[in-house]
């Protein structure tokens, strides 16, 4: 536990045991005749000492669990930092000679206290919070993300959204809605009238001519017979005008043929009654004039032949009575 560092330069310094000095704190002399004391190695420390009694490495105490010392002749050990722990309890100095000996708390856990002695000090992050290895605290994921395994924040994929961070998965944007952005969406918006989505959509699709949709539609609806839409993106179908007709899914209406007619919104055109006629695209039929007639579905009326007659709107001509006559086309 003592030493004498003089190298035989003065005999008076070597003539008494009192010429040997006690090792100071952090050092020891484990054999007789030592010219210098040995430092406590990193991983050990010395707090209290008694003159002349520091004669063994055991006088240097190994740092305990949760602590380390990086330097020789230390008088104290340092606590492992927050987010770490060291569970070796003074059995091996080489396990306590560097901050790197302090193990990191696993991802999804944290430790707010220094000097932790066990992995049990690494606390699990609350639901919706995340951490990486060695964390002092857990973080909250942003809107537009979800928490993966309590260890990372992941952006919502295409067609999904999160108004606040979700657990394990974002919310699917339903049919009739869209996210507007490819990833990281925080909201889901309704499709405008004239468009639609089938779900998990970034953008809404435009309805084709011959179909229409109201807002937040999951499909475009075919125009009914008698209606049409002539532009893409229509919010409603329009009735065909009188004199026209349409089948389902029509982008335009067709004109009624001569001899037929229709009112507004017609699925088919109707033949004119006998005694009437019409041209193309007629919304009504016109009665034949005096002296003419027509069959069903006539585009023109025919003049009565001589010896016959007809009043307006007649389906046929009648023979003149005895004693009477008529020329062609006379009433």
Rosetta silent file (secondary structure, phi, psi, omega in degrees, C-alpha in Angstrom):
SEQUENCE: XXXXXXXXXXXXXXXXXXXXXXXXXXXXXXXXXXXXXXXXXXXXXXXXXXXXXXXXXXXXXXXXXXXXXXXXXXXXXXXXXXXXXXXXXXXXXXXXXXXXXXXXXXXXXXXXXXXXXXXXXXXXXXXXXXXXXXXXXXXXXXXXXXXXXXXXXXXXXXXXXXXXXXXXXXXXXXXXXXXXXXXXXXXXXXXXXXXXXXXXXXXXXXXXXXXXXXXXXXXXXXXXXXXXXXXXXXXXXXXXXXXXXXXXXXXXXXXXXXXXXXXXXXXXXXXXXXXXXXXXXXXXXXXXXXXXXXXXXXXXXXXXXXXXXXXXXXXXXXXXXXXXXXXXXXX
SCORE:     score description
SCORE:     0.000 S_00000001
   1 L     0.000    2.578  179.785    0.000    0.000    0.000 S_00000001
   2 E  -128.640  166.662  178.922    3.083    2.270   -0.064 S_00000001
   3 E  -151.878  164.274  173.739    5.702    3.323   -2.563 S_00000001
   4 L  -139.182  115.449 -173.766    8.922    5.297   -2.895 S_00000001
   5 L   -90.335   -5.917 -178.676    9.506    7.015   -6.196 S_00000001
   6 L   -70.019  135.540 -176.014   13.070    8.309   -5.483 S_00000001
   7 L  -100.505   56.825  174.917   15.626    6.642   -7.784 S_00000001
   8 L    56.954   39.747  176.977   18.545    6.391   -5.310 S_00000001
   9 L   -94.092  -17.508 -176.327   19.590   10.008   -5.616 S_00000001
  10 L  -147.564  113.469 -176.927   19.564   10.657   -1.893 S_00000001
  11 H   -61.413  -28.396 -178.041   20.307    7.983    0.724 S_00000001
  12 H   -67.546  -15.689  178.670   18.420    9.957    3.314 S_00000001
  13 H   -90.378    6.561 -177.447   15.247    9.217    1.368 S_00000001
  14 H  -134.195   21.884 -174.773   15.737    5.499    1.795 S_00000001
  15 L  -107.650    8.988 -178.823   16.729    5.074    5.447 S_00000001
  16 L  -156.973  149.866  175.348   13.280    4.720    7.033 S_00000001
  17 H   -59.766  -23.138  179.708    9.819    3.187    6.368 S_00000001
  18 H   -69.066  -13.858  177.202    8.576    6.708    6.736 S_00000001
  19 H   -77.818   -6.843  176.385   10.215    7.436    3.386 S_00000001
  20 L   -94.290  134.263 -174.374    7.516    5.265    1.731 S_00000001
  21 E  -103.802  148.261  176.648    4.331    7.088    0.860 S_00000001
  22 E   -73.452  142.137  174.949    0.761    5.855    0.931 S_00000001
  23 L   -64.087  142.355  178.353   -0.968    5.481   -2.440 S_00000001
  24 L   -85.089  171.768 -177.388   -3.475    8.233   -3.051 S_00000001
  25 L   -54.203  134.360  179.437   -7.115    7.734   -3.905 S_00000001
  26 L    93.001   -0.353 -179.560   -7.589    5.811   -7.141 S_00000001
  27 E  -133.595  161.931  176.592   -4.280    3.957   -6.846 S_00000001
  28 E  -152.347  160.975  175.282   -2.954    0.908   -4.986 S_00000001
  29 L  -128.096  111.175 -172.401    0.331   -0.999   -4.452 S_00000001
  30 L   -98.371   11.806  174.336   -0.170   -4.743   -4.325 S_00000001
  31 L  -151.149  163.356  179.844    3.451   -5.736   -3.606 S_00000001
  32 L   -75.938  155.705  173.947    6.432   -4.542   -1.559 S_00000001
  33 L    75.059   25.575 -178.939    9.170   -2.372   -3.034 S_00000001
  34 L   -84.388  136.866  179.263    7.029   -0.523   -5.545 S_00000001
  35 L   -86.798  -17.099  176.548    8.324    2.721   -7.014 S_00000001
  36 L  -151.853  159.702 -179.665    4.838    3.811   -8.070 S_00000001
  37 L   -89.354  157.439  179.943    1.228    2.875   -7.404 S_00000001
  38 E   -95.257  135.911 -179.488   -1.034    1.179   -9.893 S_00000001
  39 E   -72.849  145.087  166.332   -4.114    3.000  -11.163 S_00000001
  40 L   -63.591  131.426 -177.258   -7.576    1.610  -10.648 S_00000001
  41 L   -73.261  161.508  173.402   -8.591    0.503  -14.133 S_00000001
  42 L   -57.383  140.133 -175.718  -11.544    1.910  -16.026 S_00000001
  43 L    98.890   -9.822  175.372  -14.665    0.199  -14.772 S_00000001
  44 E  -124.417  163.835  178.812  -13.524    0.483  -11.148 S_00000001
  45 E  -150.070  165.089  178.084  -13.521    3.366   -8.705 S_00000001
  46 L  -137.345  121.796 -179.105  -12.280    4.252   -5.205 S_00000001
  47 L  -100.918  -56.019 -179.154  -14.261    6.434   -2.838 S_00000001
  48 L  -109.877  147.849  177.259  -12.766    5.893    0.624 S_00000001
  49 L  -150.974  158.105  178.288   -9.224    4.907    1.439 S_00000001
  50 L  -123.362  131.818 -179.094   -6.920    4.491    4.451 S_00000001
  51 L   -48.384  128.683  173.719   -3.254    5.441    4.376 S_00000001
  52 L    80.617   -3.059 -176.880   -1.082    2.421    3.737 S_00000001
  53 L  -106.783    4.703 -178.996   -3.946   -0.007    3.239 S_00000001
  54 L   -89.525   79.019 -171.808   -4.396    0.249   -0.542 S_00000001
  55 L  -118.507   16.466 -178.956   -2.575   -2.966   -1.309 S_00000001
  56 L  -153.951  151.564  174.794   -4.877   -4.787   -3.715 S_00000001
  57 H   -60.288  -25.206  179.530   -6.877   -4.241   -6.900 S_00000001
  58 H   -65.467  -15.433  174.894   -9.875   -5.204   -4.786 S_00000001
  59 H   -70.441  -16.295  173.997   -9.502   -1.817   -3.109 S_00000001
  60 L   -95.504  115.432 -174.623  -10.802   -0.495   -6.446 S_00000001
  61 E   -83.515  133.836  175.526  -14.504   -1.305   -6.508 S_00000001
  62 E   -68.650  136.520  178.257  -16.155   -2.451   -9.730 S_00000001
  63 L   -57.769  142.729 -177.503  -18.914   -0.098  -10.775 S_00000001
  64 L   -82.467  179.047  178.415  -22.335   -1.465   -9.896 S_00000001
  65 L   -54.907  137.931  178.244  -25.339   -2.148  -12.101 S_00000001
  66 L    83.241    3.657 -177.720  -26.473    0.904  -14.042 S_00000001
  67 E  -136.690  166.428  178.604  -23.076    2.640  -13.820 S_00000001
  68 E  -158.223  163.019  170.364  -19.673    2.793  -15.543 S_00000001
  69 L  -138.195  129.449 -174.981  -16.343    4.656  -15.427 S_00000001
  70 L   -90.377  -14.799 -171.730  -14.370    5.378  -18.568 S_00000001
  71 L  -118.222  157.891  174.148  -11.140    6.554  -16.954 S_00000001
  72 L   -70.257  163.012  178.716   -8.428    5.144  -14.672 S_00000001
  73 L    44.576   41.718  178.382   -8.203    6.108  -11.005 S_00000001
  74 E   -74.802  146.416  176.599  -11.837    7.262  -10.922 S_00000001
  75 L  -100.747   -3.004  179.040  -13.331    8.338   -7.642 S_00000001
  76 L  -159.569  158.143  175.368  -16.891    7.751   -8.818 S_00000001
  77 L  -101.631  154.475  178.185  -18.903    5.920  -11.493 S_00000001
  78 E   -97.823  144.643  174.222  -21.269    7.588  -13.926 S_00000001
  79 E   -70.293  142.162  169.162  -24.908    6.617  -14.316 S_00000001
  80 L   -59.157  142.450 -176.396  -25.914    5.081  -17.623 S_00000001
  81 L   -70.347  168.388  176.075  -27.824    7.769  -19.543 S_00000001
  82 L   -58.099  149.671 -179.472  -31.591    7.842  -20.020 S_00000001
  83 L    83.716    3.805 -179.764  -32.848    5.345  -22.572 S_00000001
  84 E  -135.645  173.437  175.046  -30.286    2.732  -21.497 S_00000001
  85 E  -155.476  158.420  175.750  -29.622    0.168  -18.758 S_00000001
  86 L  -140.576  112.231 -172.079  -26.734   -1.984  -17.472 S_00000001
  87 L   -97.060   -3.206  174.831  -27.712   -5.121  -15.578 S_00000001
  88 L   -71.266  127.554 -174.579  -24.232   -6.505  -14.682 S_00000001
  89 L  -105.640   77.172  171.909  -23.852   -6.008  -10.933 S_00000001
  90 L    58.554   41.873  176.598  -20.139   -5.433  -10.271 S_00000001
  91 L  -105.881  -21.553 -175.175  -18.900   -8.816  -11.518 S_00000001
  92 L  -149.954  114.627 -177.746  -16.632   -7.706  -14.368 S_00000001
  93 H   -60.968  -29.783 -178.816  -14.926   -4.320  -14.666 S_00000001
  94 H   -69.660  -12.229  176.283  -14.746   -4.690  -18.463 S_00000001
  95 H   -88.965    0.977 -174.980  -18.542   -4.554  -18.477 S_00000001
  96 L  -134.914   20.900 -174.126  -18.475   -1.107  -16.872 S_00000001
  97 L  -104.455   13.989  178.807  -15.597    0.766  -18.572 S_00000001
  98 L  -159.767  149.484  175.018  -17.532    2.598  -21.298 S_00000001
  99 H   -60.843  -26.881  178.811  -20.886    4.248  -21.871 S_00000001
 100 H   -64.335  -16.370  176.545  -21.232    1.763  -24.721 S_00000001
 101 H   -73.145  -14.281  177.520  -21.632   -0.950  -22.053 S_00000001
 102 L   -80.652  119.106 -177.448  -25.025    0.560  -21.290 S_00000001
 103 E   -75.202  141.423  178.556  -27.565   -1.353  -23.406 S_00000001
 104 E   -75.964  137.798  171.077  -30.125    0.631  -25.404 S_00000001
 105 L   -61.634  141.243 -178.057  -33.779    0.207  -24.520 S_00000001
 106 L   -64.871  160.490  173.928  -35.502   -1.554  -27.443 S_00000001
 107 L   -59.438  150.817 -175.711  -37.634    0.324  -29.949 S_00000001
 108 L    76.001    7.028  173.644  -41.223    0.907  -28.759 S_00000001
 109 E  -129.940  171.743  178.467  -39.921    1.407  -25.202 S_00000001
 110 E  -154.637  161.823  175.624  -38.320    4.277  -23.304 S_00000001
 111 L  -142.302  111.470 -177.425  -36.544    5.042  -20.042 S_00000001
 112 L   -82.283   -7.126 -174.654  -36.707    8.562  -18.576 S_00000001
 113 L  -108.124  143.505  174.742  -34.340    7.725  -15.713 S_00000001
 114 L   -86.426  161.401  177.152  -30.553    7.462  -15.720 S_00000001
 115 L    73.750   25.787 -178.771  -28.709    4.649  -13.976 S_00000001
 116 L   -67.810  138.687 -174.151  -31.233    1.954  -14.927 S_00000001
 117 L  -107.334    1.049 -176.947  -30.163   -1.509  -13.743 S_00000001
 118 L  -157.495  154.337  176.260  -32.546   -3.708  -15.739 S_00000001
 119 H   -63.475  -18.092  177.344  -34.437   -3.875  -19.010 S_00000001
 120 H   -63.629  -18.391  177.851  -37.532   -3.699  -16.816 S_00000001
 121 H   -76.931  -11.454  177.333  -36.777    0.023  -16.546 S_00000001
 122 L   -85.744  109.514 -173.777  -37.552    0.320  -20.267 S_00000001
 123 E   -90.312  145.513 -179.796  -41.245    1.147  -20.282 S_00000001
 124 E   -73.746  134.410  177.695  -43.586    0.325  -23.148 S_00000001
 125 L   -62.392  144.373  176.925  -44.794    3.303  -25.178 S_00000001
 126 L   -66.146  159.329  179.709  -48.487    4.080  -24.807 S_00000001
 127 L   -55.161  131.817  179.733  -50.813    3.208  -27.656 S_00000001
 128 L    89.382   -0.062  178.703  -50.298    5.573  -30.577 S_00000001
 129 E  -117.030  157.481 -175.553  -46.776    6.547  -29.567 S_00000001
 130 E  -134.929  162.167  173.197  -43.447    5.365  -30.969 S_00000001
 131 L  -156.040  154.089  171.330  -39.775    5.255  -30.096 S_00000001
 132 L   -98.479  178.003 -179.889  -36.497    4.117  -31.567 S_00000001
 133 L   -59.445  142.004  175.686  -33.767    2.304  -29.632 S_00000001
 134 L    73.522   27.735 -175.798  -32.354    4.215  -26.685 S_00000001
 135 L   -82.930  141.495  174.340  -35.276    6.602  -26.340 S_00000001
 136 L   -84.998  -26.788 -179.949  -35.788    8.816  -23.316 S_00000001
 137 L  -152.015  168.479  179.320  -39.438    9.357  -24.256 S_00000001
 138 L  -100.886  152.878 -177.906  -42.009    8.291  -26.853 S_00000001
 139 E  -111.559  155.188  176.144  -43.260   10.470  -29.696 S_00000001
 140 E   -94.525  131.584  176.417  -46.709   11.000  -31.169 S_00000001
 141 L   -72.426  152.403 -179.306  -47.091   10.263  -34.889 S_00000001
 142 L   -77.590  162.818  169.400  -48.537   13.015  -37.086 S_00000001
 143 L   -58.660  148.257 -177.672  -51.931   13.013  -38.778 S_00000001
 144 L    86.950    9.328  179.322  -51.732   11.177  -42.086 S_00000001
 145 E  -135.459  170.095  171.180  -49.697    8.336  -40.577 S_00000001
 146 E  -132.987  156.796 -177.250  -50.130    5.127  -38.631 S_00000001
 147 E   -88.588  120.736  179.095  -48.027    3.548  -35.882 S_00000001
 148 E  -103.296  113.974  176.159  -46.160    0.424  -37.004 S_00000001
 149 L    54.287   27.838  179.653  -45.164   -1.924  -34.168 S_00000001
 150 L    57.730   19.192 -175.884  -44.870    1.068  -31.813 S_00000001
 151 L  -123.170  -16.332 -179.067  -41.510    1.798  -33.416 S_00000001
 152 E  -154.323  155.713  176.133  -42.133    3.987  -36.466 S_00000001
 153 E  -100.314  127.069 -176.570  -44.616    6.356  -38.085 S_00000001
 154 E  -119.152  132.184  178.638  -45.659    5.291  -41.585 S_00000001
 155 E   -63.080  143.275  175.756  -47.480    7.512  -44.101 S_00000001
 156 L   -60.000  137.091  178.876  -50.961    6.399  -45.077 S_00000001
 157 L   -76.389  179.609 -179.124  -50.841    4.609  -48.444 S_00000001
 158 L   -55.723  129.827  175.572  -52.855    5.519  -51.545 S_00000001
 159 L    83.522    5.798  179.930  -56.578    5.766  -50.856 S_00000001
 160 E  -124.532  157.548 -177.345  -56.242    5.773  -47.050 S_00000001
 161 E  -147.233  165.738  178.589  -56.257    8.625  -44.537 S_00000001
 162 L  -151.113  107.000  177.132  -55.780    9.421  -40.847 S_00000001
 163 L   -64.927  -31.095  167.896  -57.154   12.589  -39.191 S_00000001
 164 L  -135.088  160.868 -177.459  -54.981   11.589  -36.241 S_00000001
 165 L   -55.582  132.992 -179.364  -52.304    8.891  -36.149 S_00000001
 166 E  -101.564  166.565  178.320  -53.876    5.437  -36.302 S_00000001
 167 E   -98.045  122.232  172.932  -52.725    2.126  -34.854 S_00000001
 168 L    71.719  -29.088 -179.627  -51.366   -0.455  -37.343 S_00000001
 169 L  -161.362  150.698  175.474  -53.319    0.873  -40.353 S_00000001
 170 L   -83.715  172.253 -176.989  -54.943    4.025  -41.765 S_00000001
 171 E   -87.186  132.050  178.871  -58.661    4.341  -42.552 S_00000001
 172 E   -72.395  134.579  175.020  -59.767    3.358  -46.031 S_00000001
 173 L   -74.576  120.382 -171.551  -61.396    6.149  -48.021 S_00000001
 174 L   -74.586  172.410  177.001  -64.830    4.715  -48.853 S_00000001
 175 L   -58.605  136.252 -178.118  -66.684    4.502  -52.145 S_00000001
 176 L    90.844   -3.303 -179.807  -67.738    7.962  -53.317 S_00000001
 177 E  -123.088  168.529  176.847  -64.803    9.637  -51.563 S_00000001
 178 E  -154.321  159.135 -174.897  -61.178   10.402  -52.442 S_00000001
 179 L   -93.707  -20.860 -179.193  -58.010   11.562  -50.668 S_00000001
 180 L    74.456  -25.189  177.467  -56.733   14.102  -53.271 S_00000001
 181 L  -122.020  153.090 -173.929  -53.113   13.248  -52.347 S_00000001
 182 L   -67.970  -49.922 -178.843  -51.219   10.030  -53.075 S_00000001
 183 L  -135.685  160.701  176.720  -49.883    9.319  -49.560 S_00000001
 184 L    71.942   26.707 -178.350  -50.132   10.850  -46.111 S_00000001
 185 E   -70.398  139.910  177.897  -53.748   11.986  -46.476 S_00000001
 186 L  -104.634  -15.658  179.840  -55.373   13.482  -43.387 S_00000001
 187 L  -138.934  165.951  177.449  -58.906   13.754  -44.772 S_00000001
 188 L  -129.319  125.051 -173.246  -61.207   12.027  -47.218 S_00000001
 189 E  -112.484  150.920 -179.836  -63.465   14.217  -49.409 S_00000001
 190 E   -71.878  143.085  172.554  -66.680   13.474  -51.290 S_00000001
 191 L   -66.877  144.073  176.433  -66.583   13.171  -55.058 S_00000001
 192 L   -71.578  159.390  172.938  -68.363   16.028  -56.851 S_00000001
 193 L   -57.195  140.725 -177.423  -71.568   15.426  -58.787 S_00000001
 194 L    91.688    3.699  177.709  -70.702   14.048  -62.210 S_00000001
 195 E  -142.902  174.013 -177.087  -67.908   11.864  -60.873 S_00000001
 196 E  -158.146  165.521  169.458  -67.496    8.738  -58.760 S_00000001
 197 L  -146.673  150.149 -179.696  -65.032    6.473  -56.925 S_00000001
 198 L   -94.558    1.592  179.976  -65.142    2.813  -55.977 S_00000001
 199 L   113.932  151.712 -178.918  -63.151    3.310  -52.773 S_00000001
 200 L    53.104   44.151 -174.697  -59.474    3.734  -51.763 S_00000001
 201 L  -109.503  142.949  171.527  -59.174    6.405  -54.457 S_00000001
 202 L   -81.655  -44.378 -179.962  -56.833    9.357  -54.781 S_00000001
 203 L  -125.624  157.825  175.698  -58.987   11.005  -57.442 S_00000001
 204 L   -89.103  149.495  178.002  -62.590   10.631  -58.591 S_00000001
 205 E   -94.253  143.701 -178.114  -63.389    9.375  -62.097 S_00000001
 206 E   -80.957  136.460  175.637  -65.568   11.443  -64.431 S_00000001
 207 L   -69.723  139.450 -179.883  -68.903    9.973  -65.520 S_00000001
 208 L   -78.118  159.651  173.015  -69.126    9.367  -69.269 S_00000001
 209 L   -55.437  141.872 -175.722  -71.756   10.930  -71.537 S_00000001
 210 L    93.184   -2.748  176.993  -74.964    8.926  -71.258 S_00000001
 211 E  -136.308  172.665  177.401  -74.562    8.618  -67.491 S_00000001
 212 E  -157.231  168.676  174.288  -74.709   10.933  -64.463 S_00000001
 213 L  -154.137  152.464  169.717  -74.106   10.999  -60.728 S_00000001
 214 L   -89.167 -176.771  179.609  -74.955   13.036  -57.683 S_00000001
 215 L   -66.244  151.413  178.024  -72.317   13.909  -55.083 S_00000001
 216 L    56.009   46.052 -178.818  -70.366   11.145  -53.263 S_00000001
 217 L   -91.041  143.366  175.697  -71.340    8.526  -55.845 S_00000001
 218 L   -94.177  -17.770  176.601  -69.817    5.078  -55.971 S_00000001
 219 L  -146.394  160.814  170.877  -71.022    4.510  -59.555 S_00000001
 220 L   -92.340  141.499 -176.164  -72.373    6.524  -62.459 S_00000001
 221 E   -99.998  132.639  177.898  -76.030    5.832  -63.265 S_00000001
 222 E   -63.589  141.595  174.313  -77.171    5.206  -66.847 S_00000001
 223 L   -63.875  138.401  177.893  -79.619    7.765  -68.175 S_00000001
 224 L   -69.799  162.301  172.472  -83.145    6.342  -68.272 S_00000001
 225 L   -56.745  137.270 -179.097  -85.039    5.898  -71.531 S_00000001
 226 L    90.630    0.433  178.551  -86.330    9.275  -72.608 S_00000001
 227 E  -132.973  166.878 -179.551  -83.358   11.129  -71.108 S_00000001
 228 E  -155.395  160.299  165.791  -79.785   11.883  -72.156 S_00000001
 229 L  -136.579  122.312 -172.584  -76.510   13.516  -71.077 S_00000001
 230 L   -97.956    3.910  178.744  -74.356   14.819  -73.898 S_00000001
 231 L  -132.124  150.567  171.763  -71.234   15.727  -71.892 S_00000001
 232 L   -66.114  146.985  176.542  -68.837   13.869  -69.630 S_00000001
 233 L    79.592   28.552 -179.660  -69.229   14.754  -65.975 S_00000001
 234 L   -78.548  139.759  178.849  -72.993   15.352  -65.975 S_00000001
 235 L   -88.536  -15.801  177.096  -74.714   15.685  -62.620 S_00000001
 236 L  -159.098  159.628  176.480  -78.118   14.708  -64.069 S_00000001
 237 L   -94.209  149.830 -175.278  -79.755   13.466  -67.246 S_00000001
 238 E  -108.925  140.367  177.327  -82.066   15.744  -69.253 S_00000001
 239 E   -64.317  141.604  172.123  -85.442   14.821  -70.734 S_00000001
 240 L   -65.252  144.998  176.078  -85.577   14.563  -74.500 S_00000001
 241 L   -69.359  162.732  173.449  -87.616   17.377  -76.114 S_00000001
 242 L   -57.033  141.946 -177.828  -90.967   16.674  -77.737 S_00000001
 243 L    89.924    1.957  179.733  -90.485   15.080  -81.148 S_00000001
 244 E  -135.200  168.771 -178.775  -87.496   13.082  -79.940 S_00000001
 245 E  -153.429  165.376  175.635  -86.806    9.860  -78.008 S_00000001
 246 L  -153.008  154.194  170.289  -83.941    7.903  -76.460 S_00000001
 247 L   -89.837 -175.755  177.444  -83.002    4.490  -75.185 S_00000001
 248 L   -67.737  155.468  176.475  -81.030    3.998  -71.946 S_00000001
 249 L    59.857   34.182 -176.249  -77.481    5.441  -71.644 S_00000001
 250 L   -84.223  134.250  173.059  -78.121    7.942  -74.418 S_00000001
 251 L   -90.763  -10.370  176.699  -75.667   10.723  -75.117 S_00000001
 252 L  -157.673  164.764  178.331  -78.233   12.341  -77.449 S_00000001
 253 L  -101.441  150.887  179.048  -81.886   12.012  -78.452 S_00000001
 254 E  -101.827  146.045  179.662  -83.120   10.777  -81.833 S_00000001
 255 E   -76.470  143.434  174.255  -85.785   12.537  -83.891 S_00000001
 256 L   -66.913  143.482  178.784  -89.151   10.841  -84.414 S_00000001
 257 L   -73.380  157.767  173.942  -89.688    9.611  -87.973 S_00000001
 258 L   -54.679  140.221 -177.976  -92.400   11.194  -90.186 S_00000001
 259 L    90.681   -0.360  177.272  -95.807    9.767  -89.286 S_00000001
 260 E  -131.353  171.900  179.538  -94.911    9.539  -85.589 S_00000001
 261 E  -155.696  168.968  173.406  -94.662   11.937  -82.663 S_00000001
 262 L  -156.243  153.816  169.133  -93.613   12.168  -79.021 S_00000001
 263 L   -90.281 -178.062 -179.989  -93.962   14.369  -76.004 S_00000001
 264 L   -64.271  140.626  175.674  -91.018   15.386  -73.797 S_00000001
 265 L    74.645   28.990 -175.992  -89.095   12.505  -72.154 S_00000001
 266 E   -82.820  140.704  174.343  -90.382    9.827  -74.551 S_00000001
 267 L   -82.758  -32.445  179.069  -88.875    6.343  -74.683 S_00000001
 268 L  -142.490  163.688  174.507  -90.411    5.700  -78.143 S_00000001
 269 L   -94.167  150.617 -176.321  -92.299    7.635  -80.773 S_00000001
 270 E  -109.592  137.535  177.370  -96.020    6.946  -81.326 S_00000001
 271 E   -62.753  142.120  172.834  -97.731    6.523  -84.717 S_00000001
 272 L   -65.343  143.976  175.919 -100.126    9.299  -85.675 S_00000001
 273 L   -66.493  158.479  173.167 -103.779    8.231  -85.524 S_00000001
 274 L   -57.797  139.223 -177.554 -105.714    7.722  -88.741 S_00000001
 275 L    92.572    1.937  179.509 -106.896   11.118  -90.005 S_00000001
 276 E  -135.080  169.024  179.095 -103.698   12.818  -88.904 S_00000001
 277 E  -153.981  166.028  176.781 -100.116   13.162  -90.177 S_00000001
 278 L  -154.750  154.494  170.193  -96.712   14.476  -89.116 S_00000001
 279 L   -90.677 -167.986  179.611  -93.317   15.351  -90.457 S_00000001
 280 L   -69.505  148.489  175.183  -89.990   14.440  -88.818 S_00000001
 281 L    57.899   39.014 -178.566  -89.359   15.353  -85.136 S_00000001
 282 L   -87.305  137.207  175.698  -93.012   16.151  -84.496 S_00000001
 283 L   -91.977   -8.619  175.771  -94.251   16.664  -80.959 S_00000001
 284 L  -158.721  163.049  178.812  -97.870   16.223  -82.146 S_00000001
 285 L   -99.679  152.793 -177.311  -99.809   15.108  -85.212 S_00000001
 286 E  -109.423  134.553 -179.913 -101.871   17.447  -87.438 S_00000001
 287 E   -66.042  141.858  174.064 -105.406   16.609  -88.596 S_00000001
 288 L   -62.418  147.040  179.994 -105.947   16.089  -92.300 S_00000001
 289 L   -80.417  169.400  176.254 -107.802   18.995  -93.909 S_00000001
 290 L   -53.033  136.728  176.823 -111.266   18.787  -95.537 S_00000001
 291 L    86.789    7.763  178.293 -111.172   16.615  -98.633 S_00000001
 292 E  -139.271  168.160 -177.286 -108.243   14.469  -97.484 S_00000001
 293 E  -152.602  170.310  174.576 -107.648   11.477  -95.264 S_00000001
 294 L  -153.898  154.678  170.056 -104.887    9.324  -93.832 S_00000001
 295 L   -87.097  178.896  176.777 -104.226    5.887  -92.417 S_00000001
 296 L   -62.318  137.688  175.225 -102.380    5.275  -89.122 S_00000001
 297 L    72.435   31.366 -176.819  -98.766    6.531  -89.119 S_00000001
 298 L   -86.913  138.107  174.004  -99.114    8.770  -92.194 S_00000001
 299 L   -86.709  -23.219  177.819  -96.537   11.388  -93.015 S_00000001
 300 L  -138.906  156.686  174.144  -98.975   13.049  -95.480 S_00000001
 301 L   -93.307  149.388 -179.614 -102.731   13.079  -96.042 S_00000001
 302 E  -103.768  141.548 -179.894 -104.183   11.827  -99.355 S_00000001
 303 E   -75.140  140.808  175.374 -106.833   13.744 -101.385 S_00000001
 304 L   -67.221  141.962  179.526 -110.233   12.110 -101.796 S_00000001
 305 L   -77.493  165.527  178.832 -110.915   11.016 -105.385 S_00000001
 306 L   -56.782  141.340 -178.950 -113.794   12.404 -107.428 S_00000001
 307 L    88.155    2.051  177.009 -117.198   11.225 -106.241 S_00000001
 308 E  -131.140  169.078 -179.844 -116.033   11.040 -102.610 S_00000001
 309 E  -152.312  164.753  176.567 -115.616   13.506  -99.796 S_00000001
 310 L  -156.849  138.958  172.502 -114.138   13.800  -96.280 S_00000001
 311 L   -81.325  167.806  179.650 -114.387   16.238  -93.436 S_00000001
 312 L   -57.675  140.137  176.865 -111.194   17.371  -91.639 S_00000001
 313 L    77.187   21.911 -178.417 -109.480   14.637  -89.632 S_00000001
 314 E   -85.176  146.285  177.492 -111.043   11.797  -91.587 S_00000001
 315 L   -90.241  -11.874  178.803 -109.547    8.350  -91.759 S_00000001
 316 L  -158.891  168.420  178.289 -111.263    7.629  -95.092 S_00000001
 317 L  -100.752  147.919  179.794 -113.392    9.272  -97.816 S_00000001
 318 E  -107.726  146.705  179.173 -117.145    8.671  -98.175 S_00000001
 319 E   -72.362  143.923  176.825 -119.058    8.239 -101.466 S_00000001
 320 L   -67.624  145.117  176.928 -121.343   11.091 -102.500 S_00000001
 321 L   -67.071  163.536  176.486 -125.047   10.370 -102.175 S_00000001
 322 L   -56.971  135.817  179.311 -127.196    9.863 -105.243 S_00000001
 323 L    91.172   -0.417 -178.753 -127.789   13.132 -106.985 S_00000001
 324 L  -127.020  158.952  177.052 -124.484   14.617 -105.746 S_00000001
 325 L  -147.323  167.986  174.850 -120.953   14.696 -107.091 S_00000001
 326 L  -153.237  154.340  173.779 -117.567   16.026 -106.140 S_00000001
 327 L   -88.198  178.350  179.741 -114.238   16.658 -107.759 S_00000001
 328 L   -65.296  132.948  175.493 -110.921   15.292 -106.445 S_00000001
 329 L    74.943   17.959 -179.367 -110.006   16.563 -102.987 S_00000001
 330 L   -95.195  149.491 -179.143 -113.316   18.266 -102.324 S_00000001
 331 L   -74.593    0.000    0.000 -114.930   18.245  -98.934 S_00000001
